[in-house]
């Protein structure tokens, strides 16, 4: 039920602190400070990870790649399922295939899972529907606990996927001996802070709603960021296009000058995802390049970043947070932005045209 919310999507955006909390507590123990993979998943024996998914679930996978590689030093390949199936890459022993799917029924992702099994790879499925085909067929079930997601545009399932995969990256880092017990406890504690930080990010509703009338007039919107934020830029653009029907693209900030900057003009809003992390200054200089060409910029950052932001940007100030939780925190403003722009346009937010909740045909 929607309760006091106008749409399921709005409710599901607000469900995220609980959804992430439930999901994280399946993988993280606040008492021991340990991250644990389910029985049967021994990361010390995993030499490579192949992630396969579609749409928003693919972007959750892209985010997790940064963590698996930087924390656990496990190389990660990632493909959209419809390409992976037909690319049929050479497989190597020691590869763990992780499929990511809210429904657990997406045809291409399921076919990829079956193909990996046929190749003799061990498989794990990050799924929200625990009785789904993928949940049954994968060797290892990695549940998200978002609860039923009704809105066609994925929100709480996405952040729950990111939460589960982030916790698993910590478990993998520990199993691989890349972090000691103190570091594992520190990362566990940081991840367990996510629900509170997501709640704090939900308080950005009013400033974001205030941006909707102007953004709703745009024909094109660009999103950019660096590192994990480049993956979140793709998710932000997908969210906006699928429910508001505005053309949007996400880019790694450094790619702008290799083409997309040609699109910038006064009528093309640019959303910059810029937490004050190690890459912040580089994102700022990319933002300055956009401003120099007259592009209106919405700069989503934290308090520290706001102090160092280029003059003339519209600031959205998110809660300050550690890198490991930033994708979860910054997901909230981009979801709300898409939501309020769609509402402003009078679009059918929960049932966007041409889309189905679960894509069970190729
Ligand atoms: C976008 C969205 C889709 C799904 C994709 C995969 O908001 O919901 O892109 O993420 O169709 O669906 P699942 O996760 O069920 O495999």
mmCIF file with all atom_site columns, N, CA and C in Angstrom, residues 41 43 45-54 57-58 60-62 64-65 68-69 73-101 108-109 111-117 119-126 134 138-140 142 165 168 172:
data_model
loop_
_atom_site.group_PDB
_atom_site.id
_atom_site.type_symbol
_atom_site.label_atom_id
_atom_site.label_alt_id
_atom_site.label_comp_id
_atom_site.label_asym_id
_atom_site.label_entity_id
_atom_site.label_seq_id
_atom_site.pdbx_PDB_ins_code
_atom_site.Cartn_x
_atom_site.Cartn_y
_atom_site.Cartn_z
_atom_site.occupancy
_atom_site.B_iso_or_equiv
_atom_site.pdbx_formal_charge
_atom_site.auth_seq_id
_atom_site.auth_comp_id
_atom_site.auth_asym_id
_atom_site.auth_atom_id
_atom_site.pdbx_PDB_model_num
ATOM 1   N N  . UNK A 1 41  ? 30.072 -19.702 0.027   1.00 0.00 ? 41  UNK A N  1
ATOM 2   C CA . UNK A 1 41  ? 30.770 -18.686 -0.779  1.00 0.00 ? 41  UNK A CA 1
ATOM 3   C C  . UNK A 1 41  ? 32.095 -18.349 -0.100  1.00 0.00 ? 41  UNK A C  1
ATOM 4   N N  . UNK A 1 43  ? 35.325 -16.554 -0.619  1.00 0.00 ? 43  UNK A N  1
ATOM 5   C CA . UNK A 1 43  ? 36.003 -15.587 -1.486  1.00 0.00 ? 43  UNK A CA 1
ATOM 6   C C  . UNK A 1 43  ? 37.511 -15.838 -1.585  1.00 0.00 ? 43  UNK A C  1
ATOM 7   N N  . UNK A 1 45  ? 38.840 -18.318 -2.430  1.00 0.00 ? 45  UNK A N  1
ATOM 8   C CA . UNK A 1 45  ? 39.080 -19.148 -3.616  1.00 0.00 ? 45  UNK A CA 1
ATOM 9   C C  . UNK A 1 45  ? 38.611 -18.505 -4.915  1.00 0.00 ? 45  UNK A C  1
ATOM 10  N N  . UNK A 1 46  ? 38.156 -17.260 -4.806  1.00 0.00 ? 46  UNK A N  1
ATOM 11  C CA . UNK A 1 46  ? 37.670 -16.558 -6.006  1.00 0.00 ? 46  UNK A CA 1
ATOM 12  C C  . UNK A 1 46  ? 38.809 -15.705 -6.569  1.00 0.00 ? 46  UNK A C  1
ATOM 13  N N  . UNK A 1 47  ? 39.177 -15.968 -7.814  1.00 0.00 ? 47  UNK A N  1
ATOM 14  C CA . UNK A 1 47  ? 40.272 -15.204 -8.436  1.00 0.00 ? 47  UNK A CA 1
ATOM 15  C C  . UNK A 1 47  ? 39.760 -14.084 -9.316  1.00 0.00 ? 47  UNK A C  1
ATOM 16  N N  . UNK A 1 48  ? 38.516 -14.204 -9.734  1.00 0.00 ? 48  UNK A N  1
ATOM 17  C CA . UNK A 1 48  ? 37.930 -13.261 -10.686 1.00 0.00 ? 48  UNK A CA 1
ATOM 18  C C  . UNK A 1 48  ? 36.436 -13.261 -10.486 1.00 0.00 ? 48  UNK A C  1
ATOM 19  N N  . UNK A 1 49  ? 35.830 -12.113 -10.735 1.00 0.00 ? 49  UNK A N  1
ATOM 20  C CA . UNK A 1 49  ? 34.366 -12.042 -10.632 1.00 0.00 ? 49  UNK A CA 1
ATOM 21  C C  . UNK A 1 49  ? 33.817 -11.585 -11.978 1.00 0.00 ? 49  UNK A C  1
ATOM 22  N N  . UNK A 1 50  ? 32.765 -12.249 -12.427 1.00 0.00 ? 50  UNK A N  1
ATOM 23  C CA . UNK A 1 50  ? 32.056 -11.809 -13.635 1.00 0.00 ? 50  UNK A CA 1
ATOM 24  C C  . UNK A 1 50  ? 30.651 -11.407 -13.197 1.00 0.00 ? 50  UNK A C  1
ATOM 25  N N  . UNK A 1 51  ? 30.352 -10.121 -13.316 1.00 0.00 ? 51  UNK A N  1
ATOM 26  C CA . UNK A 1 51  ? 29.011 -9.645  -12.951 1.00 0.00 ? 51  UNK A CA 1
ATOM 27  C C  . UNK A 1 51  ? 28.179 -9.524  -14.222 1.00 0.00 ? 51  UNK A C  1
ATOM 28  N N  . UNK A 1 52  ? 26.925 -9.973  -14.140 1.00 0.00 ? 52  UNK A N  1
ATOM 29  C CA . UNK A 1 52  ? 26.019 -9.884  -15.286 1.00 0.00 ? 52  UNK A CA 1
ATOM 30  C C  . UNK A 1 52  ? 24.659 -9.405  -14.795 1.00 0.00 ? 52  UNK A C  1
ATOM 31  N N  . UNK A 1 53  ? 24.093 -8.426  -15.476 1.00 0.00 ? 53  UNK A N  1
ATOM 32  C CA . UNK A 1 53  ? 22.801 -7.878  -15.063 1.00 0.00 ? 53  UNK A CA 1
ATOM 33  C C  . UNK A 1 53  ? 22.270 -6.978  -16.173 1.00 0.00 ? 53  UNK A C  1
ATOM 34  N N  . UNK A 1 54  ? 21.081 -6.444  -15.985 1.00 0.00 ? 54  UNK A N  1
ATOM 35  C CA . UNK A 1 54  ? 20.486 -5.509  -16.943 1.00 0.00 ? 54  UNK A CA 1
ATOM 36  C C  . UNK A 1 54  ? 20.071 -4.230  -16.225 1.00 0.00 ? 54  UNK A C  1
ATOM 37  N N  . UNK A 1 57  ? 20.103 -2.780  -12.299 1.00 0.00 ? 57  UNK A N  1
ATOM 38  C CA . UNK A 1 57  ? 20.871 -3.813  -11.584 1.00 0.00 ? 57  UNK A CA 1
ATOM 39  C C  . UNK A 1 57  ? 22.307 -3.854  -12.108 1.00 0.00 ? 57  UNK A C  1
ATOM 40  N N  . UNK A 1 58  ? 22.452 -3.599  -13.403 1.00 0.00 ? 58  UNK A N  1
ATOM 41  C CA . UNK A 1 58  ? 23.802 -3.526  -13.995 1.00 0.00 ? 58  UNK A CA 1
ATOM 42  C C  . UNK A 1 58  ? 24.579 -2.362  -13.383 1.00 0.00 ? 58  UNK A C  1
ATOM 43  N N  . UNK A 1 60  ? 24.194 -1.143  -10.405 1.00 0.00 ? 60  UNK A N  1
ATOM 44  C CA . UNK A 1 60  ? 24.589 -1.555  -9.047  1.00 0.00 ? 60  UNK A CA 1
ATOM 45  C C  . UNK A 1 60  ? 25.863 -2.399  -9.139  1.00 0.00 ? 60  UNK A C  1
ATOM 46  N N  . UNK A 1 61  ? 25.913 -3.264  -10.138 1.00 0.00 ? 61  UNK A N  1
ATOM 47  C CA . UNK A 1 61  ? 27.109 -4.077  -10.354 1.00 0.00 ? 61  UNK A CA 1
ATOM 48  C C  . UNK A 1 61  ? 28.326 -3.227  -10.679 1.00 0.00 ? 61  UNK A C  1
ATOM 49  N N  . UNK A 1 62  ? 28.125 -2.216  -11.528 1.00 0.00 ? 62  UNK A N  1
ATOM 50  C CA . UNK A 1 62  ? 29.235 -1.318  -11.883 1.00 0.00 ? 62  UNK A CA 1
ATOM 51  C C  . UNK A 1 62  ? 29.811 -0.632  -10.645 1.00 0.00 ? 62  UNK A C  1
ATOM 52  N N  . UNK A 1 64  ? 29.722 -1.782  -7.604  1.00 0.00 ? 64  UNK A N  1
ATOM 53  C CA . UNK A 1 64  ? 30.412 -2.757  -6.749  1.00 0.00 ? 64  UNK A CA 1
ATOM 54  C C  . UNK A 1 64  ? 31.771 -3.146  -7.308  1.00 0.00 ? 64  UNK A C  1
ATOM 55  N N  . UNK A 1 65  ? 31.916 -3.020  -8.617  1.00 0.00 ? 65  UNK A N  1
ATOM 56  C CA . UNK A 1 65  ? 33.212 -3.361  -9.216  1.00 0.00 ? 65  UNK A CA 1
ATOM 57  C C  . UNK A 1 65  ? 34.345 -2.540  -8.585  1.00 0.00 ? 65  UNK A C  1
ATOM 58  N N  . UNK A 1 68  ? 35.030 -4.214  -5.123  1.00 0.00 ? 68  UNK A N  1
ATOM 59  C CA . UNK A 1 68  ? 35.697 -5.520  -5.195  1.00 0.00 ? 68  UNK A CA 1
ATOM 60  C C  . UNK A 1 68  ? 37.147 -5.355  -5.643  1.00 0.00 ? 68  UNK A C  1
ATOM 61  N N  . UNK A 1 69  ? 37.369 -4.432  -6.567  1.00 0.00 ? 69  UNK A N  1
ATOM 62  C CA . UNK A 1 69  ? 38.734 -4.273  -7.063  1.00 0.00 ? 69  UNK A CA 1
ATOM 63  C C  . UNK A 1 69  ? 39.611 -3.515  -6.079  1.00 0.00 ? 69  UNK A C  1
ATOM 64  N N  . UNK A 1 73  ? 40.921 -6.481  -4.194  1.00 0.00 ? 73  UNK A N  1
ATOM 65  C CA . UNK A 1 73  ? 41.886 -6.686  -5.284  1.00 0.00 ? 73  UNK A CA 1
ATOM 66  C C  . UNK A 1 73  ? 41.516 -7.889  -6.136  1.00 0.00 ? 73  UNK A C  1
ATOM 67  N N  . UNK A 1 74  ? 40.213 -8.142  -6.288  1.00 0.00 ? 74  UNK A N  1
ATOM 68  C CA . UNK A 1 74  ? 39.746 -9.194  -7.189  1.00 0.00 ? 74  UNK A CA 1
ATOM 69  C C  . UNK A 1 74  ? 39.337 -8.510  -8.501  1.00 0.00 ? 74  UNK A C  1
ATOM 70  N N  . UNK A 1 75  ? 39.912 -8.923  -9.626  1.00 0.00 ? 75  UNK A N  1
ATOM 71  C CA . UNK A 1 75  ? 39.507 -8.301  -10.899 1.00 0.00 ? 75  UNK A CA 1
ATOM 72  C C  . UNK A 1 75  ? 38.045 -8.628  -11.229 1.00 0.00 ? 75  UNK A C  1
ATOM 73  N N  . UNK A 1 76  ? 37.342 -7.640  -11.720 1.00 0.00 ? 76  UNK A N  1
ATOM 74  C CA . UNK A 1 76  ? 35.913 -7.807  -12.011 1.00 0.00 ? 76  UNK A CA 1
ATOM 75  C C  . UNK A 1 76  ? 35.654 -7.498  -13.483 1.00 0.00 ? 76  UNK A C  1
ATOM 76  N N  . UNK A 1 77  ? 34.994 -8.418  -14.162 1.00 0.00 ? 77  UNK A N  1
ATOM 77  C CA . UNK A 1 77  ? 34.446 -8.139  -15.488 1.00 0.00 ? 77  UNK A CA 1
ATOM 78  C C  . UNK A 1 77  ? 32.960 -7.925  -15.298 1.00 0.00 ? 77  UNK A C  1
ATOM 79  N N  . UNK A 1 78  ? 32.405 -7.050  -16.088 1.00 0.00 ? 78  UNK A N  1
ATOM 80  C CA . UNK A 1 78  ? 30.972 -6.821  -15.962 1.00 0.00 ? 78  UNK A CA 1
ATOM 81  C C  . UNK A 1 78  ? 30.382 -6.579  -17.331 1.00 0.00 ? 78  UNK A C  1
ATOM 82  N N  . UNK A 1 79  ? 29.246 -7.198  -17.567 1.00 0.00 ? 79  UNK A N  1
ATOM 83  C CA . UNK A 1 79  ? 28.572 -7.080  -18.858 1.00 0.00 ? 79  UNK A CA 1
ATOM 84  C C  . UNK A 1 79  ? 27.072 -6.936  -18.656 1.00 0.00 ? 79  UNK A C  1
ATOM 85  N N  . UNK A 1 80  ? 26.429 -6.260  -19.603 1.00 0.00 ? 80  UNK A N  1
ATOM 86  C CA . UNK A 1 80  ? 24.968 -6.333  -19.630 1.00 0.00 ? 80  UNK A CA 1
ATOM 87  C C  . UNK A 1 80  ? 24.613 -7.722  -20.166 1.00 0.00 ? 80  UNK A C  1
ATOM 88  N N  . UNK A 1 81  ? 23.572 -8.291  -19.598 1.00 0.00 ? 81  UNK A N  1
ATOM 89  C CA . UNK A 1 81  ? 23.281 -9.707  -19.860 1.00 0.00 ? 81  UNK A CA 1
ATOM 90  C C  . UNK A 1 81  ? 23.022 -9.993  -21.332 1.00 0.00 ? 81  UNK A C  1
ATOM 91  N N  . UNK A 1 82  ? 22.349 -9.091  -22.018 1.00 0.00 ? 82  UNK A N  1
ATOM 92  C CA . UNK A 1 82  ? 22.001 -9.355  -23.420 1.00 0.00 ? 82  UNK A CA 1
ATOM 93  C C  . UNK A 1 82  ? 23.236 -9.431  -24.305 1.00 0.00 ? 82  UNK A C  1
ATOM 94  N N  . UNK A 1 83  ? 24.317 -8.775  -23.895 1.00 0.00 ? 83  UNK A N  1
ATOM 95  C CA . UNK A 1 83  ? 25.572 -8.858  -24.642 1.00 0.00 ? 83  UNK A CA 1
ATOM 96  C C  . UNK A 1 83  ? 26.409 -10.051 -24.187 1.00 0.00 ? 83  UNK A C  1
ATOM 97  N N  . UNK A 1 84  ? 26.432 -10.255 -22.884 1.00 0.00 ? 84  UNK A N  1
ATOM 98  C CA . UNK A 1 84  ? 27.258 -11.341 -22.322 1.00 0.00 ? 84  UNK A CA 1
ATOM 99  C C  . UNK A 1 84  ? 26.920 -12.684 -22.959 1.00 0.00 ? 84  UNK A C  1
ATOM 100 N N  . UNK A 1 85  ? 25.609 -12.931 -23.059 1.00 0.00 ? 85  UNK A N  1
ATOM 101 C CA . UNK A 1 85  ? 25.162 -14.224 -23.589 1.00 0.00 ? 85  UNK A CA 1
ATOM 102 C C  . UNK A 1 85  ? 25.775 -14.539 -24.918 1.00 0.00 ? 85  UNK A C  1
ATOM 103 N N  . UNK A 1 86  ? 25.806 -13.551 -25.778 1.00 0.00 ? 86  UNK A N  1
ATOM 104 C CA . UNK A 1 86  ? 26.233 -13.825 -27.152 1.00 0.00 ? 86  UNK A CA 1
ATOM 105 C C  . UNK A 1 86  ? 27.714 -13.586 -27.355 1.00 0.00 ? 86  UNK A C  1
ATOM 106 N N  . UNK A 1 87  ? 28.310 -12.832 -26.411 1.00 0.00 ? 87  UNK A N  1
ATOM 107 C CA . UNK A 1 87  ? 29.745 -12.638 -26.472 1.00 0.00 ? 87  UNK A CA 1
ATOM 108 C C  . UNK A 1 87  ? 30.449 -13.932 -26.077 1.00 0.00 ? 87  UNK A C  1
ATOM 109 N N  . UNK A 1 88  ? 29.777 -14.692 -25.195 1.00 0.00 ? 88  UNK A N  1
ATOM 110 C CA . UNK A 1 88  ? 30.316 -15.973 -24.729 1.00 0.00 ? 88  UNK A CA 1
ATOM 111 C C  . UNK A 1 88  ? 31.820 -15.907 -24.487 1.00 0.00 ? 88  UNK A C  1
ATOM 112 N N  . UNK A 1 89  ? 32.249 -15.128 -23.514 1.00 0.00 ? 89  UNK A N  1
ATOM 113 C CA . UNK A 1 89  ? 33.679 -14.953 -23.295 1.00 0.00 ? 89  UNK A CA 1
ATOM 114 C C  . UNK A 1 89  ? 34.341 -16.242 -22.817 1.00 0.00 ? 89  UNK A C  1
ATOM 115 N N  . UNK A 1 90  ? 35.649 -16.371 -23.069 1.00 0.00 ? 90  UNK A N  1
ATOM 116 C CA . UNK A 1 90  ? 36.354 -17.546 -22.539 1.00 0.00 ? 90  UNK A CA 1
ATOM 117 C C  . UNK A 1 90  ? 36.268 -17.536 -21.014 1.00 0.00 ? 90  UNK A C  1
ATOM 118 N N  . UNK A 1 91  ? 36.011 -18.682 -20.421 1.00 0.00 ? 91  UNK A N  1
ATOM 119 C CA . UNK A 1 91  ? 35.888 -18.709 -18.965 1.00 0.00 ? 91  UNK A CA 1
ATOM 120 C C  . UNK A 1 91  ? 37.167 -19.254 -18.347 1.00 0.00 ? 91  UNK A C  1
ATOM 121 N N  . UNK A 1 92  ? 37.415 -18.797 -17.136 1.00 0.00 ? 92  UNK A N  1
ATOM 122 C CA . UNK A 1 92  ? 38.594 -19.277 -16.418 1.00 0.00 ? 92  UNK A CA 1
ATOM 123 C C  . UNK A 1 92  ? 38.141 -19.896 -15.105 1.00 0.00 ? 92  UNK A C  1
ATOM 124 N N  . UNK A 1 93  ? 38.790 -20.941 -14.735 1.00 0.00 ? 93  UNK A N  1
ATOM 125 C CA . UNK A 1 93  ? 38.529 -21.540 -13.435 1.00 0.00 ? 93  UNK A CA 1
ATOM 126 C C  . UNK A 1 93  ? 38.776 -20.495 -12.347 1.00 0.00 ? 93  UNK A C  1
ATOM 127 N N  . UNK A 1 94  ? 38.042 -20.581 -11.264 1.00 0.00 ? 94  UNK A N  1
ATOM 128 C CA . UNK A 1 94  ? 38.256 -19.621 -10.187 1.00 0.00 ? 94  UNK A CA 1
ATOM 129 C C  . UNK A 1 94  ? 37.429 -18.360 -10.350 1.00 0.00 ? 94  UNK A C  1
ATOM 130 N N  . UNK A 1 95  ? 36.617 -18.321 -11.422 1.00 0.00 ? 95  UNK A N  1
ATOM 131 C CA . UNK A 1 95  ? 35.741 -17.151 -11.626 1.00 0.00 ? 95  UNK A CA 1
ATOM 132 C C  . UNK A 1 95  ? 34.400 -17.402 -10.943 1.00 0.00 ? 95  UNK A C  1
ATOM 133 N N  . UNK A 1 96  ? 33.969 -16.410 -10.207 1.00 0.00 ? 96  UNK A N  1
ATOM 134 C CA . UNK A 1 96  ? 32.623 -16.463 -9.623  1.00 0.00 ? 96  UNK A CA 1
ATOM 135 C C  . UNK A 1 96  ? 31.727 -15.578 -10.478 1.00 0.00 ? 96  UNK A C  1
ATOM 136 N N  . UNK A 1 97  ? 30.635 -16.147 -10.974 1.00 0.00 ? 97  UNK A N  1
ATOM 137 C CA . UNK A 1 97  ? 29.664 -15.341 -11.726 1.00 0.00 ? 97  UNK A CA 1
ATOM 138 C C  . UNK A 1 97  ? 28.615 -14.815 -10.745 1.00 0.00 ? 97  UNK A C  1
ATOM 139 N N  . UNK A 1 98  ? 28.446 -13.498 -10.714 1.00 0.00 ? 98  UNK A N  1
ATOM 140 C CA . UNK A 1 98  ? 27.394 -12.908 -9.868  1.00 0.00 ? 98  UNK A CA 1
ATOM 141 C C  . UNK A 1 98  ? 26.356 -12.255 -10.773 1.00 0.00 ? 98  UNK A C  1
ATOM 142 N N  . UNK A 1 99  ? 25.135 -12.768 -10.744 1.00 0.00 ? 99  UNK A N  1
ATOM 143 C CA . UNK A 1 99  ? 24.054 -12.083 -11.451 1.00 0.00 ? 99  UNK A CA 1
ATOM 144 C C  . UNK A 1 99  ? 23.336 -11.185 -10.433 1.00 0.00 ? 99  UNK A C  1
ATOM 145 N N  . UNK A 1 100 ? 22.848 -10.044 -10.914 1.00 0.00 ? 100 UNK A N  1
ATOM 146 C CA . UNK A 1 100 ? 22.159 -9.098  -10.034 1.00 0.00 ? 100 UNK A CA 1
ATOM 147 C C  . UNK A 1 100 ? 20.789 -8.826  -10.650 1.00 0.00 ? 100 UNK A C  1
ATOM 148 N N  . UNK A 1 101 ? 19.736 -9.063  -9.885  1.00 0.00 ? 101 UNK A N  1
ATOM 149 C CA . UNK A 1 101 ? 18.392 -8.896  -10.438 1.00 0.00 ? 101 UNK A CA 1
ATOM 150 C C  . UNK A 1 101 ? 17.374 -8.698  -9.323  1.00 0.00 ? 101 UNK A C  1
ATOM 151 N N  . UNK A 1 108 ? 17.343 -12.353 -20.024 1.00 0.00 ? 108 UNK A N  1
ATOM 152 C CA . UNK A 1 108 ? 18.747 -12.350 -20.433 1.00 0.00 ? 108 UNK A CA 1
ATOM 153 C C  . UNK A 1 108 ? 19.670 -12.695 -19.266 1.00 0.00 ? 108 UNK A C  1
ATOM 154 N N  . UNK A 1 109 ? 19.353 -12.180 -18.094 1.00 0.00 ? 109 UNK A N  1
ATOM 155 C CA . UNK A 1 109 ? 20.204 -12.429 -16.927 1.00 0.00 ? 109 UNK A CA 1
ATOM 156 C C  . UNK A 1 109 ? 20.129 -13.905 -16.534 1.00 0.00 ? 109 UNK A C  1
ATOM 157 N N  . UNK A 1 111 ? 19.460 -16.359 -18.564 1.00 0.00 ? 111 UNK A N  1
ATOM 158 C CA . UNK A 1 111 ? 20.186 -17.136 -19.581 1.00 0.00 ? 111 UNK A CA 1
ATOM 159 C C  . UNK A 1 111 ? 21.689 -17.065 -19.316 1.00 0.00 ? 111 UNK A C  1
ATOM 160 N N  . UNK A 1 112 ? 22.164 -15.902 -18.882 1.00 0.00 ? 112 UNK A N  1
ATOM 161 C CA . UNK A 1 112 ? 23.595 -15.751 -18.585 1.00 0.00 ? 112 UNK A CA 1
ATOM 162 C C  . UNK A 1 112 ? 23.981 -16.644 -17.401 1.00 0.00 ? 112 UNK A C  1
ATOM 163 N N  . UNK A 1 113 ? 23.115 -16.669 -16.402 1.00 0.00 ? 113 UNK A N  1
ATOM 164 C CA . UNK A 1 113 ? 23.367 -17.523 -15.232 1.00 0.00 ? 113 UNK A CA 1
ATOM 165 C C  . UNK A 1 113 ? 23.463 -18.986 -15.664 1.00 0.00 ? 113 UNK A C  1
ATOM 166 N N  . UNK A 1 114 ? 22.528 -19.408 -16.504 1.00 0.00 ? 114 UNK A N  1
ATOM 167 C CA . UNK A 1 114 ? 22.517 -20.811 -16.946 1.00 0.00 ? 114 UNK A CA 1
ATOM 168 C C  . UNK A 1 114 ? 23.758 -21.115 -17.776 1.00 0.00 ? 114 UNK A C  1
ATOM 169 N N  . UNK A 1 115 ? 24.142 -20.157 -18.585 1.00 0.00 ? 115 UNK A N  1
ATOM 170 C CA . UNK A 1 115 ? 25.332 -20.361 -19.427 1.00 0.00 ? 115 UNK A CA 1
ATOM 171 C C  . UNK A 1 115 ? 26.572 -20.535 -18.546 1.00 0.00 ? 115 UNK A C  1
ATOM 172 N N  . UNK A 1 116 ? 26.697 -19.704 -17.530 1.00 0.00 ? 116 UNK A N  1
ATOM 173 C CA . UNK A 1 116 ? 27.850 -19.813 -16.615 1.00 0.00 ? 116 UNK A CA 1
ATOM 174 C C  . UNK A 1 116 ? 27.872 -21.159 -15.914 1.00 0.00 ? 116 UNK A C  1
ATOM 175 N N  . UNK A 1 117 ? 26.700 -21.607 -15.526 1.00 0.00 ? 117 UNK A N  1
ATOM 176 C CA . UNK A 1 117 ? 26.634 -22.926 -14.871 1.00 0.00 ? 117 UNK A CA 1
ATOM 177 C C  . UNK A 1 117 ? 27.082 -24.031 -15.811 1.00 0.00 ? 117 UNK A C  1
ATOM 178 N N  . UNK A 1 119 ? 29.160 -23.783 -18.109 1.00 0.00 ? 119 UNK A N  1
ATOM 179 C CA . UNK A 1 119 ? 30.618 -23.698 -18.269 1.00 0.00 ? 119 UNK A CA 1
ATOM 180 C C  . UNK A 1 119 ? 31.352 -24.214 -17.034 1.00 0.00 ? 119 UNK A C  1
ATOM 181 N N  . UNK A 1 120 ? 30.587 -24.567 -15.998 1.00 0.00 ? 120 UNK A N  1
ATOM 182 C CA . UNK A 1 120 ? 31.202 -25.094 -14.789 1.00 0.00 ? 120 UNK A CA 1
ATOM 183 C C  . UNK A 1 120 ? 31.633 -24.025 -13.798 1.00 0.00 ? 120 UNK A C  1
ATOM 184 N N  . UNK A 1 121 ? 31.215 -22.780 -14.014 1.00 0.00 ? 121 UNK A N  1
ATOM 185 C CA . UNK A 1 121 ? 31.563 -21.717 -13.062 1.00 0.00 ? 121 UNK A CA 1
ATOM 186 C C  . UNK A 1 121 ? 30.650 -21.770 -11.856 1.00 0.00 ? 121 UNK A C  1
ATOM 187 N N  . UNK A 1 122 ? 31.149 -21.328 -10.704 1.00 0.00 ? 122 UNK A N  1
ATOM 188 C CA . UNK A 1 122 ? 30.217 -21.206 -9.586  1.00 0.00 ? 122 UNK A CA 1
ATOM 189 C C  . UNK A 1 122 ? 29.463 -19.885 -9.734  1.00 0.00 ? 122 UNK A C  1
ATOM 190 N N  . UNK A 1 123 ? 28.238 -19.924 -9.291  1.00 0.00 ? 123 UNK A N  1
ATOM 191 C CA . UNK A 1 123 ? 27.340 -18.791 -9.549  1.00 0.00 ? 123 UNK A CA 1
ATOM 192 C C  . UNK A 1 123 ? 26.678 -18.327 -8.256  1.00 0.00 ? 123 UNK A C  1
ATOM 193 N N  . UNK A 1 124 ? 26.445 -17.018 -8.200  1.00 0.00 ? 124 UNK A N  1
ATOM 194 C CA . UNK A 1 124 ? 25.731 -16.440 -7.066  1.00 0.00 ? 124 UNK A CA 1
ATOM 195 C C  . UNK A 1 124 ? 24.731 -15.439 -7.618  1.00 0.00 ? 124 UNK A C  1
ATOM 196 N N  . UNK A 1 125 ? 23.602 -15.295 -6.953  1.00 0.00 ? 125 UNK A N  1
ATOM 197 C CA . UNK A 1 125 ? 22.558 -14.399 -7.451  1.00 0.00 ? 125 UNK A CA 1
ATOM 198 C C  . UNK A 1 125 ? 22.141 -13.416 -6.365  1.00 0.00 ? 125 UNK A C  1
ATOM 199 N N  . UNK A 1 126 ? 22.343 -12.122 -6.660  1.00 0.00 ? 126 UNK A N  1
ATOM 200 C CA . UNK A 1 126 ? 21.845 -11.060 -5.783  1.00 0.00 ? 126 UNK A CA 1
ATOM 201 C C  . UNK A 1 126 ? 20.427 -10.768 -6.236  1.00 0.00 ? 126 UNK A C  1
ATOM 202 N N  . UNK A 1 134 ? 16.106 -17.332 -10.574 1.00 0.00 ? 134 UNK A N  1
ATOM 203 C CA . UNK A 1 134 ? 17.551 -17.164 -10.332 1.00 0.00 ? 134 UNK A CA 1
ATOM 204 C C  . UNK A 1 134 ? 17.931 -17.567 -8.912  1.00 0.00 ? 134 UNK A C  1
ATOM 205 N N  . UNK A 1 138 ? 20.849 -20.478 -8.922  1.00 0.00 ? 138 UNK A N  1
ATOM 206 C CA . UNK A 1 138 ? 22.242 -20.121 -8.613  1.00 0.00 ? 138 UNK A CA 1
ATOM 207 C C  . UNK A 1 138 ? 22.771 -21.025 -7.512  1.00 0.00 ? 138 UNK A C  1
ATOM 208 N N  . UNK A 1 139 ? 24.081 -21.237 -7.487  1.00 0.00 ? 139 UNK A N  1
ATOM 209 C CA . UNK A 1 139 ? 24.662 -22.052 -6.409  1.00 0.00 ? 139 UNK A CA 1
ATOM 210 C C  . UNK A 1 139 ? 24.460 -21.356 -5.072  1.00 0.00 ? 139 UNK A C  1
ATOM 211 N N  . UNK A 1 140 ? 24.597 -20.027 -5.098  1.00 0.00 ? 140 UNK A N  1
ATOM 212 C CA . UNK A 1 140 ? 24.524 -19.282 -3.835  1.00 0.00 ? 140 UNK A CA 1
ATOM 213 C C  . UNK A 1 140 ? 23.525 -18.143 -3.959  1.00 0.00 ? 140 UNK A C  1
ATOM 214 N N  . UNK A 1 142 ? 22.244 -14.658 -2.718  1.00 0.00 ? 142 UNK A N  1
ATOM 215 C CA . UNK A 1 142 ? 22.672 -13.457 -2.000  1.00 0.00 ? 142 UNK A CA 1
ATOM 216 C C  . UNK A 1 142 ? 21.458 -12.534 -1.943  1.00 0.00 ? 142 UNK A C  1
ATOM 217 N N  . UNK A 1 165 ? 26.180 -5.787  -2.148  1.00 0.00 ? 165 UNK A N  1
ATOM 218 C CA . UNK A 1 165 ? 27.451 -5.981  -2.846  1.00 0.00 ? 165 UNK A CA 1
ATOM 219 C C  . UNK A 1 165 ? 28.592 -5.274  -2.127  1.00 0.00 ? 165 UNK A C  1
ATOM 220 N N  . UNK A 1 168 ? 29.553 -7.434  0.723   1.00 0.00 ? 168 UNK A N  1
ATOM 221 C CA . UNK A 1 168 ? 30.265 -8.610  0.218   1.00 0.00 ? 168 UNK A CA 1
ATOM 222 C C  . UNK A 1 168 ? 31.688 -8.263  -0.207  1.00 0.00 ? 168 UNK A C  1
ATOM 223 N N  . UNK A 1 172 ? 34.897 -10.096 1.057   1.00 0.00 ? 172 UNK A N  1
ATOM 224 C CA . UNK A 1 172 ? 35.901 -10.621 0.123   1.00 0.00 ? 172 UNK A CA 1
ATOM 225 C C  . UNK A 1 172 ? 37.290 -10.101 0.482   1.00 0.00 ? 172 UNK A C  1
#
